[in-house]
Backbone as JSON, one array per atom type, in Angstrom:
{
  "sequence": "MEGNKRIILVGIPGVGKTTILSKMVEILKNHDKTVHVVSFGTLMFEVAKENGLKDRDELRHLPVSEQQHLQKITAEKIAAYDEQVVIIDTHAFINSPEGYYPGLPEHVLKIIKPTNFVSVSAKPEEIYNRRMKDETRNRDKITLPNINKELDIQSAMISACTVLTGSPVKHILNREGKIDEAIDKIINAIGL",
  "N": [[-42.12, -214.56, -37.45], [-39.53, -213.6, -38.14], [-36.58, -215.37, -38.96], [-37.6, -218.02, -39.37], [-37.84, -220.54, -41.57], [-38.63, -220.86, -44.81], [-38.81, -223.43, -47.02], [-38.45, -224.61, -50.17], [-38.94, -227.63, -51.85], [-37.88, -229.53, -54.01], [-38.4, -232.25, -56.54], [-38.16, -234.7, -58.98], [-40.43, -237.49, -59.87], [-39.54, -240.41, -58.17], [-37.3, -239.87, -56.86], [-37.09, -240.03, -54.33], [-38.17, -237.98, -52.64], [-40.5, -237.95, -51.21], [-39.91, -239.72, -48.84], [-37.6, -238.49, -47.77], [-38.81, -236.26, -47.06], [-40.44, -237.22, -44.94], [-38.77, -238.26, -43.25], [-37.0, -236.24, -42.57], [-38.89, -234.23, -41.03], [-39.42, -235.45, -39.0], [-37.0, -235.59, -37.71], [-36.23, -232.72, -37.45], [-38.72, -231.95, -35.73], [-37.89, -233.49, -33.63], [-36.09, -231.85, -32.82], [-37.18, -229.92, -31.5], [-38.5, -228.16, -33.32], [-41.17, -226.31, -34.93], [-42.8, -227.5, -37.37], [-44.42, -227.21, -40.71], [-45.51, -229.04, -43.42], [-46.21, -228.76, -46.84], [-48.17, -229.73, -49.68], [-47.68, -228.04, -52.69], [-49.39, -228.75, -55.07], [-51.67, -230.07, -53.91], [-52.62, -228.32, -52.34], [-53.23, -226.36, -53.91], [-55.57, -227.8, -55.5], [-57.22, -228.09, -53.58], [-58.08, -225.49, -53.27], [-59.13, -224.85, -55.73], [-61.22, -226.63, -55.63], [-62.82, -225.41, -53.98], [-63.95, -223.6, -55.64], [-65.2, -224.91, -57.3], [-64.21, -227.03, -59.09], [-63.72, -230.63, -59.67], [-61.81, -232.56, -60.19], [-58.42, -233.2, -60.0], [-56.95, -233.31, -62.14], [-58.21, -231.58, -63.91], [-56.92, -229.43, -63.34], [-54.62, -228.46, -65.03], [-56.04, -228.3, -67.31], [-57.42, -225.84, -67.18], [-57.62, -222.45, -68.0], [-54.86, -220.22, -68.51], [-55.01, -217.98, -67.08], [-56.88, -218.39, -65.06], [-55.53, -220.44, -63.91], [-53.27, -218.98, -62.67], [-54.52, -217.45, -61.1], [-55.51, -219.24, -59.12], [-52.84, -220.18, -58.42], [-52.0, -217.93, -57.09], [-53.65, -217.54, -54.88], [-53.4, -220.01, -53.64], [-50.42, -219.59, -52.88], [-50.79, -217.33, -51.18], [-52.08, -218.52, -49.0], [-50.08, -220.14, -48.44], [-47.78, -218.48, -47.55], [-49.08, -217.41, -45.3], [-48.65, -219.23, -43.26], [-47.11, -219.81, -40.01], [-45.16, -221.65, -38.92], [-41.79, -222.69, -37.41], [-40.28, -223.8, -39.31], [-41.35, -224.02, -42.6], [-42.0, -226.23, -45.31], [-42.37, -226.61, -48.51], [-43.58, -228.61, -50.72], [-43.2, -229.53, -53.86], [-43.14, -229.28, -57.83], [-40.54, -228.77, -59.88], [-41.2, -228.08, -62.51], [-43.81, -228.34, -65.04], [-44.96, -230.6, -67.26], [-46.26, -230.18, -70.59], [-48.21, -230.67, -73.21], [-47.53, -228.16, -74.74], [-44.93, -227.39, -74.05], [-42.61, -227.13, -71.35], [-43.65, -226.01, -68.34], [-43.07, -223.5, -66.01], [-42.98, -224.72, -62.49], [-42.96, -223.11, -60.33], [-43.77, -220.3, -60.72], [-42.79, -216.79, -61.19], [-44.54, -214.95, -59.95], [-45.67, -216.47, -58.03], [-43.34, -217.15, -56.2], [-42.58, -214.62, -55.44], [-44.8, -213.94, -53.58], [-44.59, -216.05, -51.69], [-41.71, -216.1, -50.88], [-39.55, -217.75, -50.66], [-36.91, -219.03, -48.28], [-34.87, -221.14, -48.82], [-34.03, -223.42, -51.29], [-34.27, -226.66, -52.19], [-33.13, -229.01, -54.09], [-33.81, -232.37, -55.0], [-32.24, -235.02, -56.36], [-31.23, -238.26, -57.97], [-29.44, -241.0, -58.96], [-30.0, -241.52, -62.29], [-30.5, -244.39, -63.19], [-31.28, -245.28, -60.8], [-33.62, -244.0, -60.33], [-35.12, -244.79, -62.52], [-35.44, -247.36, -61.67], [-36.82, -247.25, -59.27], [-39.17, -246.03, -60.37], [-40.12, -248.11, -61.77], [-41.18, -250.05, -60.02], [-43.3, -248.64, -58.8], [-46.22, -249.29, -58.67], [-48.56, -247.91, -58.14], [-48.89, -245.73, -59.79], [-49.88, -244.27, -63.06], [-47.64, -243.73, -65.22], [-45.89, -241.71, -67.91], [-44.21, -243.09, -70.75], [-41.39, -244.56, -69.44], [-37.97, -243.93, -69.69], [-34.5, -244.14, -69.56], [-33.12, -241.67, -71.18], [-35.39, -239.91, -70.98], [-35.67, -239.47, -68.45], [-33.41, -238.45, -67.75], [-33.44, -236.07, -69.11], [-35.65, -234.8, -67.6], [-34.35, -234.4, -65.01], [-32.27, -232.5, -65.85], [-33.84, -230.4, -66.72], [-35.36, -229.9, -64.33], [-33.03, -228.95, -62.75], [-32.33, -226.72, -64.47], [-34.58, -225.22, -64.04], [-34.97, -224.74, -61.3], [-32.65, -223.38, -60.76], [-33.35, -220.85, -61.96], [-35.15, -220.0, -60.28], [-33.62, -219.43, -57.9], [-31.96, -217.47, -58.93], [-34.09, -215.36, -59.54], [-35.04, -215.01, -56.82], [-32.84, -214.75, -55.1], [-32.24, -216.63, -53.17], [-30.47, -219.15, -51.56], [-29.76, -222.52, -53.16], [-29.57, -225.92, -52.73], [-28.38, -228.76, -54.02], [-29.29, -231.88, -53.88], [-28.09, -235.23, -53.92], [-29.64, -238.37, -53.95], [-28.71, -241.13, -52.71], [-29.18, -244.58, -53.38], [-29.65, -246.35, -50.32], [-28.58, -244.26, -48.79], [-29.84, -242.44, -47.64], [-29.78, -241.09, -45.0], [-27.81, -239.59, -45.19], [-28.26, -237.69, -47.01], [-30.45, -236.43, -45.87], [-29.15, -235.22, -43.81], [-27.23, -233.46, -45.05], [-29.22, -231.69, -46.21], [-30.38, -230.7, -43.86], [-27.85, -229.3, -42.94], [-27.33, -227.34, -44.79], [-29.7, -225.83, -44.96], [-29.17, -224.38, -42.38], [-30.49, -225.61, -39.93]],
  "CA": [[-41.62, -214.88, -38.58], [-38.15, -213.57, -38.28], [-35.76, -216.48, -38.45], [-38.26, -219.0, -39.73], [-37.35, -221.05, -42.9], [-39.69, -221.43, -46.19], [-37.97, -224.23, -47.93], [-39.16, -225.3, -51.5], [-38.19, -228.72, -51.96], [-38.35, -230.23, -55.44], [-37.61, -233.68, -56.98], [-39.05, -235.67, -59.99], [-40.89, -238.93, -59.28], [-38.57, -241.41, -58.29], [-35.8, -239.38, -56.34], [-36.98, -240.42, -52.97], [-38.58, -236.89, -52.02], [-41.48, -238.16, -50.02], [-39.19, -240.39, -47.83], [-36.9, -237.68, -47.3], [-39.53, -235.55, -46.28], [-41.35, -237.71, -43.76], [-37.5, -238.53, -42.13], [-36.64, -234.74, -42.19], [-39.93, -233.65, -40.38], [-39.43, -236.31, -37.74], [-35.67, -235.11, -37.17], [-36.77, -231.23, -37.03], [-39.7, -232.06, -34.71], [-37.16, -234.07, -32.36], [-35.04, -230.87, -32.42], [-38.19, -228.83, -30.96], [-39.03, -227.16, -34.25], [-42.26, -226.34, -35.32], [-42.75, -227.63, -38.98], [-45.54, -227.49, -41.41], [-45.31, -229.42, -44.77], [-47.4, -228.48, -47.63], [-47.83, -229.77, -51.19], [-48.49, -226.77, -53.21], [-50.46, -228.98, -55.81], [-52.82, -230.56, -53.35], [-53.47, -227.28, -51.58], [-54.0, -225.63, -55.07], [-56.49, -228.51, -55.8], [-58.28, -227.95, -52.36], [-58.62, -224.03, -53.38], [-59.87, -225.08, -56.89], [-62.29, -227.34, -55.12], [-63.99, -224.42, -53.42], [-64.41, -223.17, -56.65], [-66.1, -225.93, -58.27], [-63.59, -227.95, -59.7], [-63.93, -231.72, -59.16], [-60.9, -233.69, -60.33], [-57.27, -232.74, -59.99], [-55.99, -233.59, -63.56], [-58.74, -230.68, -64.54], [-56.13, -227.99, -63.09], [-53.81, -228.3, -66.11], [-56.84, -227.72, -68.53], [-57.71, -224.63, -67.17], [-57.13, -221.25, -68.73], [-53.87, -219.94, -67.61], [-55.18, -216.82, -66.1], [-57.47, -219.26, -63.97], [-54.37, -221.47, -63.18], [-52.59, -218.03, -62.09], [-55.11, -216.91, -59.71], [-55.57, -220.31, -58.07], [-51.55, -220.3, -57.85], [-51.93, -216.81, -56.23], [-54.63, -217.8, -53.48], [-52.52, -221.04, -52.82], [-49.09, -218.86, -52.56], [-50.87, -216.51, -50.03], [-52.27, -219.51, -47.83], [-48.59, -220.62, -47.79], [-47.18, -217.27, -46.93], [-49.62, -217.02, -43.92], [-48.12, -220.17, -42.4], [-46.02, -219.22, -39.06], [-44.23, -222.3, -38.17], [-40.52, -222.08, -37.6], [-39.92, -224.51, -40.63], [-42.52, -224.51, -43.61], [-41.55, -226.75, -46.49], [-43.38, -226.47, -49.79], [-43.28, -230.02, -51.65], [-43.64, -229.16, -55.16], [-42.31, -229.72, -58.67], [-39.71, -227.44, -60.71], [-41.62, -227.98, -63.95], [-44.89, -228.88, -65.19], [-44.85, -231.12, -68.57], [-47.26, -230.35, -70.97], [-48.06, -230.62, -74.79], [-46.93, -226.91, -75.02], [-43.63, -227.39, -73.35], [-42.27, -227.55, -70.07], [-44.02, -224.63, -67.45], [-42.55, -223.55, -64.5], [-43.76, -225.13, -61.31], [-43.12, -221.95, -59.52], [-43.63, -219.07, -61.73], [-42.17, -215.61, -60.37], [-45.6, -214.29, -59.14], [-45.67, -217.4, -56.75], [-41.94, -216.97, -55.59], [-42.88, -213.01, -54.7], [-45.6, -214.31, -52.35], [-43.99, -217.38, -50.77], [-40.54, -215.55, -50.5], [-38.48, -218.87, -49.76], [-35.57, -218.82, -47.71], [-34.06, -221.88, -49.51], [-34.59, -224.35, -52.27], [-33.67, -227.96, -52.05], [-33.43, -230.11, -55.27], [-33.18, -233.54, -54.78], [-31.97, -235.87, -57.48], [-30.55, -239.62, -57.83], [-28.95, -241.73, -60.04], [-31.07, -242.13, -63.39], [-30.73, -245.95, -62.99], [-32.07, -245.83, -59.58], [-34.97, -243.62, -60.63], [-35.88, -245.92, -63.31], [-35.98, -248.77, -60.94], [-38.27, -246.94, -58.29], [-40.73, -245.86, -60.87], [-40.76, -249.31, -62.25], [-41.54, -250.71, -58.84], [-44.41, -248.02, -58.11], [-47.53, -249.77, -59.18], [-49.55, -246.78, -57.84], [-49.15, -244.65, -60.86], [-49.77, -244.54, -64.54], [-46.75, -242.83, -65.71], [-45.61, -241.85, -69.31], [-43.08, -243.87, -71.0], [-40.18, -244.28, -68.58], [-36.62, -244.35, -70.22], [-33.23, -243.47, -68.92], [-33.08, -240.5, -71.69], [-36.46, -239.12, -70.64], [-35.12, -239.23, -66.97], [-31.97, -237.53, -67.61], [-33.98, -234.61, -69.52], [-36.13, -234.3, -66.51], [-33.32, -233.92, -64.18], [-31.87, -231.49, -66.41], [-34.79, -229.43, -66.91], [-35.41, -229.55, -62.8], [-31.95, -228.19, -62.33], [-32.44, -225.25, -64.94], [-35.89, -224.26, -63.55], [-34.64, -224.59, -59.78], [-31.64, -222.36, -61.01], [-33.74, -219.71, -62.6], [-35.79, -219.72, -59.3], [-32.94, -218.66, -57.0], [-32.06, -216.05, -59.6], [-35.31, -214.53, -59.08], [-35.3, -214.79, -55.31], [-31.6, -214.49, -54.48], [-32.22, -217.55, -52.06], [-29.62, -220.51, -52.21], [-30.39, -223.92, -53.57], [-28.84, -227.13, -52.56], [-28.54, -229.92, -54.96], [-28.93, -233.33, -53.04], [-28.12, -236.65, -54.68], [-30.05, -239.25, -52.77], [-28.18, -242.2, -53.28], [-29.75, -245.81, -52.8], [-29.24, -246.86, -49.12], [-27.9, -243.1, -48.15], [-31.01, -241.34, -47.32], [-29.46, -240.15, -43.83], [-26.79, -238.76, -45.61], [-28.97, -236.73, -47.96], [-31.1, -235.54, -44.86], [-28.08, -234.19, -42.96], [-27.07, -232.39, -46.12], [-30.14, -230.66, -46.42], [-30.63, -229.98, -42.73], [-26.99, -228.48, -42.64], [-27.45, -226.34, -45.85], [-30.72, -224.86, -44.64], [-29.03, -223.99, -41.21], [-31.09, -225.86, -38.62]],
  "C": [[-40.15, -214.73, -38.74], [-37.28, -214.71, -37.99], [-36.36, -217.73, -39.12], [-37.8, -219.31, -41.27], [-38.84, -221.47, -43.76], [-38.71, -222.04, -47.13], [-38.78, -224.92, -48.94], [-38.13, -226.51, -51.86], [-38.69, -229.43, -53.36], [-37.49, -231.49, -55.74], [-38.65, -234.16, -58.05], [-39.31, -236.89, -59.4], [-39.78, -239.9, -59.32], [-37.2, -241.07, -57.25], [-35.99, -239.8, -54.77], [-37.45, -239.2, -52.04], [-39.51, -237.21, -50.91], [-40.92, -238.71, -48.81], [-38.52, -239.41, -47.24], [-37.65, -236.69, -46.45], [-39.97, -235.9, -44.82], [-39.97, -237.69, -42.58], [-37.07, -236.86, -41.63], [-37.54, -233.98, -41.34], [-39.6, -234.32, -38.94], [-38.16, -235.68, -36.91], [-36.1, -233.51, -36.8], [-37.52, -231.27, -35.88], [-38.86, -232.61, -33.35], [-36.09, -232.97, -32.0], [-35.99, -229.72, -31.78], [-38.59, -227.83, -32.04], [-40.25, -227.27, -34.64], [-42.28, -226.61, -36.97], [-44.14, -227.99, -39.64], [-45.19, -227.96, -43.2], [-46.53, -229.19, -45.6], [-47.27, -228.83, -49.07], [-48.49, -228.75, -51.95], [-49.58, -227.27, -54.13], [-51.54, -229.39, -55.33], [-53.52, -229.37, -52.72], [-54.03, -226.49, -52.77], [-55.15, -226.31, -55.48], [-57.51, -228.03, -54.61], [-58.77, -226.44, -52.74], [-59.53, -224.31, -54.55], [-61.22, -225.86, -56.44], [-63.48, -226.29, -54.79], [-64.55, -223.63, -54.5], [-65.04, -223.62, -57.88], [-65.44, -226.98, -59.31], [-63.67, -229.47, -58.87], [-62.97, -232.84, -59.26], [-59.7, -232.75, -60.72], [-56.59, -232.47, -61.22], [-56.97, -232.08, -64.38], [-57.88, -229.2, -64.61], [-55.47, -227.81, -64.38], [-54.72, -227.74, -67.55], [-57.35, -226.58, -68.46], [-57.18, -223.38, -67.85], [-55.66, -220.84, -67.99], [-53.98, -218.91, -66.67], [-55.97, -217.42, -65.03], [-56.42, -219.88, -63.2], [-53.56, -220.34, -62.22], [-53.28, -217.6, -60.87], [-55.27, -217.95, -58.83], [-53.98, -220.17, -57.07], [-51.46, -219.25, -56.67], [-52.45, -216.93, -54.82], [-53.63, -218.98, -52.76], [-51.03, -220.48, -52.16], [-49.72, -218.09, -51.27], [-51.13, -217.4, -48.79], [-50.86, -219.93, -47.21], [-47.91, -219.88, -46.65], [-47.69, -216.98, -45.51], [-49.12, -218.09, -42.88], [-46.88, -219.64, -41.23], [-45.23, -220.1, -38.51], [-42.84, -222.05, -38.52], [-39.97, -222.71, -38.99], [-41.17, -224.83, -41.57], [-41.8, -225.14, -44.78], [-42.73, -227.14, -47.36], [-42.81, -227.73, -50.8], [-43.95, -229.62, -53.09], [-42.57, -229.61, -56.51], [-41.61, -228.49, -59.24], [-40.43, -227.1, -61.73], [-42.85, -228.74, -64.11], [-44.89, -229.46, -66.9], [-45.97, -231.1, -69.13], [-47.06, -230.48, -72.77], [-47.53, -229.29, -75.38], [-45.52, -226.75, -74.74], [-43.62, -227.65, -71.82], [-42.65, -225.8, -69.42], [-43.61, -224.71, -66.26], [-43.29, -223.9, -63.44], [-43.82, -224.0, -60.18], [-42.78, -220.74, -60.18], [-43.06, -217.81, -60.49], [-43.25, -214.98, -59.53], [-45.72, -215.19, -57.79], [-44.7, -217.0, -55.74], [-42.08, -215.53, -54.83], [-43.84, -213.37, -53.69], [-45.02, -215.05, -51.2], [-42.74, -216.6, -50.15], [-39.64, -216.54, -49.73], [-37.32, -218.36, -49.33], [-34.47, -219.57, -48.43], [-34.82, -222.63, -50.51], [-33.58, -225.64, -52.0], [-34.11, -228.76, -53.42], [-32.86, -231.29, -55.34], [-33.35, -234.43, -56.22], [-31.51, -237.3, -56.96], [-30.12, -240.07, -59.04], [-30.25, -242.11, -61.14], [-31.66, -243.52, -63.26], [-31.58, -246.26, -61.79], [-33.75, -245.08, -59.66], [-35.9, -244.3, -61.34], [-36.42, -246.81, -62.48], [-36.95, -248.31, -59.88], [-39.49, -246.67, -59.03], [-41.33, -247.18, -61.39], [-41.51, -250.2, -61.24], [-42.95, -249.94, -58.42], [-45.31, -248.32, -58.97], [-48.69, -248.82, -58.99], [-49.87, -245.8, -58.82], [-49.01, -244.91, -62.01], [-48.89, -243.76, -65.07], [-46.53, -242.94, -67.48], [-44.51, -242.86, -69.38], [-41.81, -243.74, -70.19], [-38.79, -244.86, -69.33], [-35.75, -243.33, -69.69], [-32.98, -242.15, -69.8], [-34.17, -239.63, -71.2], [-36.2, -238.75, -68.94], [-34.1, -238.21, -66.79], [-32.36, -236.03, -68.15], [-34.73, -234.18, -68.43], [-35.34, -233.87, -65.63], [-32.73, -232.84, -64.54], [-32.82, -230.26, -66.41], [-34.98, -228.94, -65.29], [-34.48, -228.79, -62.65], [-32.05, -226.66, -62.96], [-33.64, -224.67, -64.16], [-35.41, -224.05, -62.01], [-33.57, -223.43, -59.99], [-32.04, -221.08, -61.1], [-34.76, -219.12, -61.14], [-34.69, -218.97, -58.19], [-32.53, -217.43, -57.68], [-32.86, -215.13, -59.32], [-35.67, -214.04, -57.72], [-34.15, -214.26, -54.6], [-31.44, -215.44, -53.26], [-31.33, -218.64, -52.59], [-30.46, -221.67, -52.6], [-29.18, -224.93, -53.14], [-29.19, -228.2, -53.3], [-28.08, -231.0, -54.16], [-29.13, -234.33, -54.04], [-28.5, -237.69, -53.7], [-29.8, -240.71, -53.51], [-28.74, -243.44, -52.61], [-29.18, -246.13, -51.42], [-28.61, -245.66, -48.39], [-28.64, -242.07, -47.89], [-30.77, -240.36, -46.06], [-28.55, -239.05, -44.16], [-27.29, -237.61, -46.32], [-29.7, -235.91, -46.92], [-30.0, -234.6, -44.32], [-27.65, -233.11, -43.56], [-27.75, -231.19, -46.13], [-30.32, -229.81, -45.25], [-29.23, -229.0, -42.58], [-27.1, -227.33, -43.54], [-28.58, -225.16, -45.49], [-30.47, -224.3, -43.13], [-29.93, -224.11, -39.79], [-30.5, -227.02, -37.89]]
}
């Protein structure tokens, strides 16, 4: 595990995180790196299904103590991965009626022990346009002020993560048509 990277990659919907991830993995594999990409939420749902949950949306309705238990098990599974590069695809925050919950609470960070954080953003207008074109999702009302607020909250939450772990964060602006530039910046920042 020495020298291996555990990278937490966050980005609000519409920043191009999925596209960045797929191209980044391709580049890393071309450089003979073993890579494992895991979606924290998907893996947590898999763990929850083993415990009887049927619908991913039920996760956020579970008591906080149950959610924390599922997060702990999920983090332990991720910590056991031994590839040279493990990329954890997740969200910096979860919007709820009570307010914003951290997507990466301290107990999760202590188990995963990330070496790097990457926070992907884009211009609010570009995010707006990407979300409006995405017919696969049923999103809350999409407005530029809401997108700006989400970007601010993401930045604040990921900054708190770096304070808790001592690991660096690289903020990446994924500009329209400049994905290769964004990926180069990420790869250089994480030292691969």
